């Protein structure tokens, strides 16, 4: 089976990167991460040739979002964008996931690999795992949610209960 392999990145490294990004954006202590203003107003300040595009459903098809790190472009399907604007947790996370690809996955950092039957990519080498971990951490940062319940994280951070649970469960472990 062919697959994409990314330069290894642990949850700990991802956390460190996100804290740095949030600090740069002046959002270090915000429990509710403003993902839409971030992709529309902050990223253009950080990257000169950055482009954010909202794409009609007819054009984008089944994809919810797509990121081209080498041309600094993030594309989000229109319906996903509109629900994220309204604060829908699942759609906010879709955009945060694409922001993860944007920061982590330049062409040179991804390689095509071939897995033997039954062999699995290690999670921290899987670009999708990395983008998910990045998205979860961006919207519900472990250093901010240490004393919160899953429901509080869901409501205060604007994520689904599922995403809140993952963040709370991983909050204390520093290894992975
Ligand atoms: Zn992805």
PDB file of C-alpha atoms and ligand atoms in Angstrom:
ATOM      1  CA  UNK A   1       0.000   0.000   0.000  1.00  0.00           C
ATOM      2  CA  UNK A   2       1.270   3.447  -0.894  1.00  0.00           C
ATOM      3  CA  UNK A   3       0.973   6.196   1.632  1.00  0.00           C
ATOM      4  CA  UNK A   4       2.264   9.620   2.525  1.00  0.00           C
ATOM      5  CA  UNK A   5       4.823   9.813   5.257  1.00  0.00           C
ATOM      6  CA  UNK A   6       5.678  13.041   7.055  1.00  0.00           C
ATOM      7  CA  UNK A   7       8.775  14.006   8.984  1.00  0.00           C
ATOM      8  CA  UNK A   8       8.052  12.613  12.473  1.00  0.00           C
ATOM      9  CA  UNK A   9       6.436  15.044  14.857  1.00  0.00           C
ATOM     10  CA  UNK A  10       5.288  14.235  18.379  1.00  0.00           C
ATOM     11  CA  UNK A  11       2.281  15.714  20.148  1.00  0.00           C
ATOM     12  CA  UNK A  12       4.735  17.508  22.402  1.00  0.00           C
ATOM     13  CA  UNK A  13       6.470  19.194  19.445  1.00  0.00           C
ATOM     14  CA  UNK A  14       3.103  20.136  17.967  1.00  0.00           C
ATOM     15  CA  UNK A  15       2.062  21.700  21.286  1.00  0.00           C
ATOM     16  CA  UNK A  16       5.231  23.735  21.441  1.00  0.00           C
ATOM     17  CA  UNK A  17       4.751  24.988  17.891  1.00  0.00           C
ATOM     18  CA  UNK A  18       1.147  25.979  18.562  1.00  0.00           C
ATOM     19  CA  UNK A  19       1.998  27.883  21.702  1.00  0.00           C
ATOM     20  CA  UNK A  20       4.597  29.781  19.687  1.00  0.00           C
ATOM     21  CA  UNK A  21       2.150  30.543  16.868  1.00  0.00           C
ATOM     22  CA  UNK A  22      -0.518  31.702  19.335  1.00  0.00           C
ATOM     23  CA  UNK A  23       1.981  33.894  21.117  1.00  0.00           C
ATOM     24  CA  UNK A  24       3.025  35.493  17.817  1.00  0.00           C
ATOM     25  CA  UNK A  25      -0.632  36.160  17.047  1.00  0.00           C
ATOM     26  CA  UNK A  26      -1.314  37.618  20.503  1.00  0.00           C
ATOM     27  CA  UNK A  27      -3.769  34.799  21.199  1.00  0.00           C
ATOM     28  CA  UNK A  28      -1.793  32.831  23.783  1.00  0.00           C
ATOM     29  CA  UNK A  29      -4.371  33.097  26.538  1.00  0.00           C
ATOM     30  CA  UNK A  30      -7.585  32.980  24.511  1.00  0.00           C
ATOM     31  CA  UNK A  31      -9.619  29.899  25.341  1.00  0.00           C
ATOM     32  CA  UNK A  32     -11.798  30.365  22.242  1.00  0.00           C
ATOM     33  CA  UNK A  33      -9.489  30.381  19.242  1.00  0.00           C
ATOM     34  CA  UNK A  34     -10.860  32.706  16.526  1.00  0.00           C
ATOM     35  CA  UNK A  35     -10.099  30.402  13.619  1.00  0.00           C
ATOM     36  CA  UNK A  36     -11.870  32.485  10.945  1.00  0.00           C
ATOM     37  CA  UNK A  37     -10.156  35.813  11.764  1.00  0.00           C
ATOM     38  CA  UNK A  38      -6.926  33.821  12.098  1.00  0.00           C
ATOM     39  CA  UNK A  39      -7.057  32.380   8.553  1.00  0.00           C
ATOM     40  CA  UNK A  40      -8.457  35.584   7.061  1.00  0.00           C
ATOM     41  CA  UNK A  41      -6.540  38.320   8.875  1.00  0.00           C
ATOM     42  CA  UNK A  42      -3.589  36.911  10.817  1.00  0.00           C
ATOM     43  CA  UNK A  43      -2.030  34.415   8.379  1.00  0.00           C
ATOM     44  CA  UNK A  44      -1.761  37.096   5.644  1.00  0.00           C
ATOM     45  CA  UNK A  45       0.388  39.105   8.051  1.00  0.00           C
ATOM     46  CA  UNK A  46       2.648  36.126   8.755  1.00  0.00           C
ATOM     47  CA  UNK A  47       3.035  34.947   5.132  1.00  0.00           C
ATOM     48  CA  UNK A  48       3.292  37.481   2.339  1.00  0.00           C
ATOM     49  CA  UNK A  49       1.974  35.363  -0.516  1.00  0.00           C
ATOM     50  CA  UNK A  50      -0.670  33.561   1.547  1.00  0.00           C
ATOM     51  CA  UNK A  51      -4.061  32.917  -0.007  1.00  0.00           C
ATOM     52  CA  UNK A  52      -7.298  31.830   1.622  1.00  0.00           C
ATOM     53  CA  UNK A  53     -10.062  30.727  -0.737  1.00  0.00           C
ATOM     54  CA  UNK A  54     -13.676  29.819  -0.075  1.00  0.00           C
ATOM     55  CA  UNK A  55     -14.687  27.449  -2.876  1.00  0.00           C
ATOM     56  CA  UNK A  56     -18.251  26.591  -4.056  1.00  0.00           C
ATOM     57  CA  UNK A  57     -19.440  23.028  -3.386  1.00  0.00           C
ATOM     58  CA  UNK A  58     -19.791  22.292  -7.137  1.00  0.00           C
ATOM     59  CA  UNK A  59     -16.119  23.052  -7.608  1.00  0.00           C
ATOM     60  CA  UNK A  60     -14.732  21.375  -4.493  1.00  0.00           C
ATOM     61  CA  UNK A  61     -16.819  18.199  -4.553  1.00  0.00           C
ATOM     62  CA  UNK A  62     -16.364  15.821  -1.636  1.00  0.00           C
ATOM     63  CA  UNK A  63     -13.348  17.576  -0.165  1.00  0.00           C
ATOM     64  CA  UNK A  64     -14.035  19.812   2.834  1.00  0.00           C
ATOM     65  CA  UNK A  65     -10.708  21.564   2.687  1.00  0.00           C
ATOM     66  CA  UNK A  66      -7.456  21.398   0.835  1.00  0.00           C
ATOM     67  CA  UNK A  67      -4.069  22.905   1.550  1.00  0.00           C
ATOM     68  CA  UNK A  68      -1.153  23.606  -0.762  1.00  0.00           C
ATOM     69  CA  UNK A  69       1.739  24.479   1.564  1.00  0.00           C
ATOM     70  CA  UNK A  70       4.129  25.217  -1.285  1.00  0.00           C
ATOM     71  CA  UNK A  71       1.920  27.933  -2.726  1.00  0.00           C
ATOM     72  CA  UNK A  72       0.759  29.011   0.759  1.00  0.00           C
ATOM     73  CA  UNK A  73      -2.863  28.384  -0.143  1.00  0.00           C
ATOM     74  CA  UNK A  74      -5.730  27.074   1.963  1.00  0.00           C
ATOM     75  CA  UNK A  75      -9.046  26.251   0.267  1.00  0.00           C
ATOM     76  CA  UNK A  76     -12.204  25.612   2.273  1.00  0.00           C
ATOM     77  CA  UNK A  77     -15.538  24.471   0.864  1.00  0.00           C
ATOM     78  CA  UNK A  78     -18.199  27.161   1.130  1.00  0.00           C
ATOM     79  CA  UNK A  79     -20.670  25.281   3.365  1.00  0.00           C
ATOM     80  CA  UNK A  80     -17.882  24.324   5.793  1.00  0.00           C
ATOM     81  CA  UNK A  81     -16.721  27.947   5.912  1.00  0.00           C
ATOM     82  CA  UNK A  82     -20.214  29.306   6.567  1.00  0.00           C
ATOM     83  CA  UNK A  83     -20.860  26.846   9.406  1.00  0.00           C
ATOM     84  CA  UNK A  84     -17.444  27.623  10.916  1.00  0.00           C
ATOM     85  CA  UNK A  85     -18.355  31.326  10.842  1.00  0.00           C
ATOM     86  CA  UNK A  86     -21.451  30.419  12.871  1.00  0.00           C
ATOM     87  CA  UNK A  87     -19.220  28.617  15.382  1.00  0.00           C
ATOM     88  CA  UNK A  88     -19.916  24.984  14.494  1.00  0.00           C
ATOM     89  CA  UNK A  89     -17.219  22.913  16.225  1.00  0.00           C
ATOM     90  CA  UNK A  90     -16.803  20.255  13.548  1.00  0.00           C
ATOM     91  CA  UNK A  91     -16.282  22.861  10.824  1.00  0.00           C
ATOM     92  CA  UNK A  92     -13.966  24.997  12.937  1.00  0.00           C
ATOM     93  CA  UNK A  93     -11.895  21.819  13.369  1.00  0.00           C
ATOM     94  CA  UNK A  94     -11.838  21.139   9.614  1.00  0.00           C
ATOM     95  CA  UNK A  95     -10.228  24.550   9.103  1.00  0.00           C
ATOM     96  CA  UNK A  96      -7.833  24.052  12.036  1.00  0.00           C
ATOM     97  CA  UNK A  97      -6.822  20.699  10.479  1.00  0.00           C
ATOM     98  CA  UNK A  98      -5.989  22.448   7.190  1.00  0.00           C
ATOM     99  CA  UNK A  99      -3.990  25.078   9.091  1.00  0.00           C
ATOM    100  CA  UNK A 100      -2.047  22.093  10.489  1.00  0.00           C
ATOM    101  CA  UNK A 101      -1.168  20.904   6.987  1.00  0.00           C
ATOM    102  CA  UNK A 102      -0.250  24.482   6.135  1.00  0.00           C
ATOM    103  CA  UNK A 103       2.292  24.773   8.959  1.00  0.00           C
ATOM    104  CA  UNK A 104       3.602  21.206   8.971  1.00  0.00           C
ATOM    105  CA  UNK A 105       3.605  19.788   5.489  1.00  0.00           C
ATOM    106  CA  UNK A 106       5.766  21.415   2.901  1.00  0.00           C
ATOM    107  CA  UNK A 107       6.440  19.231  -0.115  1.00  0.00           C
ATOM    108  CA  UNK A 108       9.921  18.346   1.102  1.00  0.00           C
ATOM    109  CA  UNK A 109       8.633  17.104   4.444  1.00  0.00           C
ATOM    110  CA  UNK A 110       6.299  14.523   2.877  1.00  0.00           C
ATOM    111  CA  UNK A 111       7.523  11.394   1.158  1.00  0.00           C
ATOM    112  CA  UNK A 112       5.727   8.594  -0.569  1.00  0.00           C
ATOM    113  CA  UNK A 113       6.250   5.311   1.214  1.00  0.00           C
ATOM    114  CA  UNK A 114       5.301   1.752   0.629  1.00  0.00           C
ATOM    115  CA  UNK A 115       3.996  -0.357   3.482  1.00  0.00           C
ATOM    116  CA  UNK A 116       4.289  -4.122   3.676  1.00  0.00           C
ATOM    117  CA  UNK A 117       0.968  -5.955   4.099  1.00  0.00           C
ATOM    118  CA  UNK A 118      -0.165  -5.553   7.709  1.00  0.00           C
ATOM    119  CA  UNK A 119       2.365  -2.831   8.373  1.00  0.00           C
ATOM    120  CA  UNK A 120       1.026   0.464   9.634  1.00  0.00           C
ATOM    121  CA  UNK A 121       2.432   3.955   9.506  1.00  0.00           C
ATOM    122  CA  UNK A 122       3.449   5.206  12.934  1.00  0.00           C
ATOM    123  CA  UNK A 123       0.906   7.836  14.053  1.00  0.00           C
ATOM    124  CA  UNK A 124       3.507  10.566  14.468  1.00  0.00           C
ATOM    125  CA  UNK A 125       4.701  10.012  10.870  1.00  0.00           C
ATOM    126  CA  UNK A 126       1.188  10.157   9.425  1.00  0.00           C
ATOM    127  CA  UNK A 127       0.388  13.630   8.012  1.00  0.00           C
ATOM    128  CA  UNK A 128      -3.320  13.178   8.805  1.00  0.00           C
ATOM    129  CA  UNK A 129      -2.596  12.247  12.423  1.00  0.00           C
ATOM    130  CA  UNK A 130      -0.316  15.275  12.694  1.00  0.00           C
ATOM    131  CA  UNK A 131      -2.918  17.629  11.195  1.00  0.00           C
ATOM    132  CA  UNK A 132      -5.583  16.246  13.554  1.00  0.00           C
ATOM    133  CA  UNK A 133      -3.333  16.639  16.580  1.00  0.00           C
ATOM    134  CA  UNK A 134      -2.481  20.169  15.437  1.00  0.00           C
ATOM    135  CA  UNK A 135      -6.157  21.078  14.916  1.00  0.00           C
ATOM    136  CA  UNK A 136      -7.191  19.758  18.327  1.00  0.00           C
ATOM    137  CA  UNK A 137      -4.372  21.552  20.046  1.00  0.00           C
ATOM    138  CA  UNK A 138      -4.957  24.814  18.174  1.00  0.00           C
ATOM    139  CA  UNK A 139      -8.621  24.977  19.185  1.00  0.00           C
ATOM    140  CA  UNK A 140      -8.292  23.459  22.667  1.00  0.00           C
ATOM    141  CA  UNK A 141      -4.723  24.013  23.841  1.00  0.00           C
ATOM    142  CA  UNK A 142      -3.628  21.622  26.567  1.00  0.00           C
ATOM    143  CA  UNK A 143      -1.891  24.367  28.573  1.00  0.00           C
ATOM    144  CA  UNK A 144      -5.203  26.249  28.822  1.00  0.00           C
ATOM    145  CA  UNK A 145      -7.621  23.400  29.565  1.00  0.00           C
ATOM    146  CA  UNK A 146      -5.869  21.578  32.423  1.00  0.00           C
ATOM    147  CA  UNK A 147      -8.649  22.296  34.931  1.00  0.00           C
ATOM    148  CA  UNK A 148     -11.651  22.039  32.633  1.00  0.00           C
ATOM    149  CA  UNK A 149     -14.142  19.207  32.126  1.00  0.00           C
ATOM    150  CA  UNK A 150     -14.914  17.812  28.658  1.00  0.00           C
ATOM    151  CA  UNK A 151     -18.180  19.751  28.544  1.00  0.00           C
ATOM    152  CA  UNK A 152     -16.461  22.972  29.539  1.00  0.00           C
ATOM    153  CA  UNK A 153     -13.830  22.454  26.846  1.00  0.00           C
ATOM    154  CA  UNK A 154     -16.567  21.786  24.272  1.00  0.00           C
ATOM    155  CA  UNK A 155     -18.414  24.991  25.174  1.00  0.00           C
ATOM    156  CA  UNK A 156     -15.537  27.341  25.907  1.00  0.00           C
ATOM    157  CA  UNK A 157     -13.240  26.263  23.065  1.00  0.00           C
ATOM    158  CA  UNK A 158     -15.941  25.753  20.431  1.00  0.00           C
ATOM    159  CA  UNK A 159     -15.166  22.138  19.558  1.00  0.00           C
ATOM    160  CA  UNK A 160     -17.228  18.931  19.363  1.00  0.00           C
ATOM    161  CA  UNK A 161     -17.565  16.765  22.466  1.00  0.00           C
ATOM    162  CA  UNK A 162     -15.441  14.157  20.698  1.00  0.00           C
ATOM    163  CA  UNK A 163     -12.611  16.626  20.080  1.00  0.00           C
ATOM    164  CA  UNK A 164     -12.908  17.961  23.635  1.00  0.00           C
ATOM    165  CA  UNK A 165     -12.623  14.407  24.992  1.00  0.00           C
ATOM    166  CA  UNK A 166      -9.471  13.690  22.999  1.00  0.00           C
ATOM    167  CA  UNK A 167      -7.851  16.903  24.198  1.00  0.00           C
ATOM    168  CA  UNK A 168      -8.799  16.348  27.846  1.00  0.00           C
ATOM    169  CA  UNK A 169      -7.652  12.708  27.745  1.00  0.00           C
ATOM    170  CA  UNK A 170      -4.269  13.695  26.281  1.00  0.00           C
ATOM    171  CA  UNK A 171      -3.932  16.829  28.346  1.00  0.00           C
ATOM    172  CA  UNK A 172      -1.643  15.367  30.961  1.00  0.00           C
ATOM    173  CA  UNK A 173       0.496  13.030  28.907  1.00  0.00           C
ATOM    174  CA  UNK A 174       3.656  14.693  27.761  1.00  0.00           C
ATOM    175  CA  UNK A 175       5.145  11.860  25.756  1.00  0.00           C
ATOM    176  CA  UNK A 176       2.903  11.416  22.770  1.00  0.00           C
TER     177      UNK A 176
HETATM  178 ZN1  LIG B   1      -5.823  16.265   6.083  1.00  0.00          ZN
END
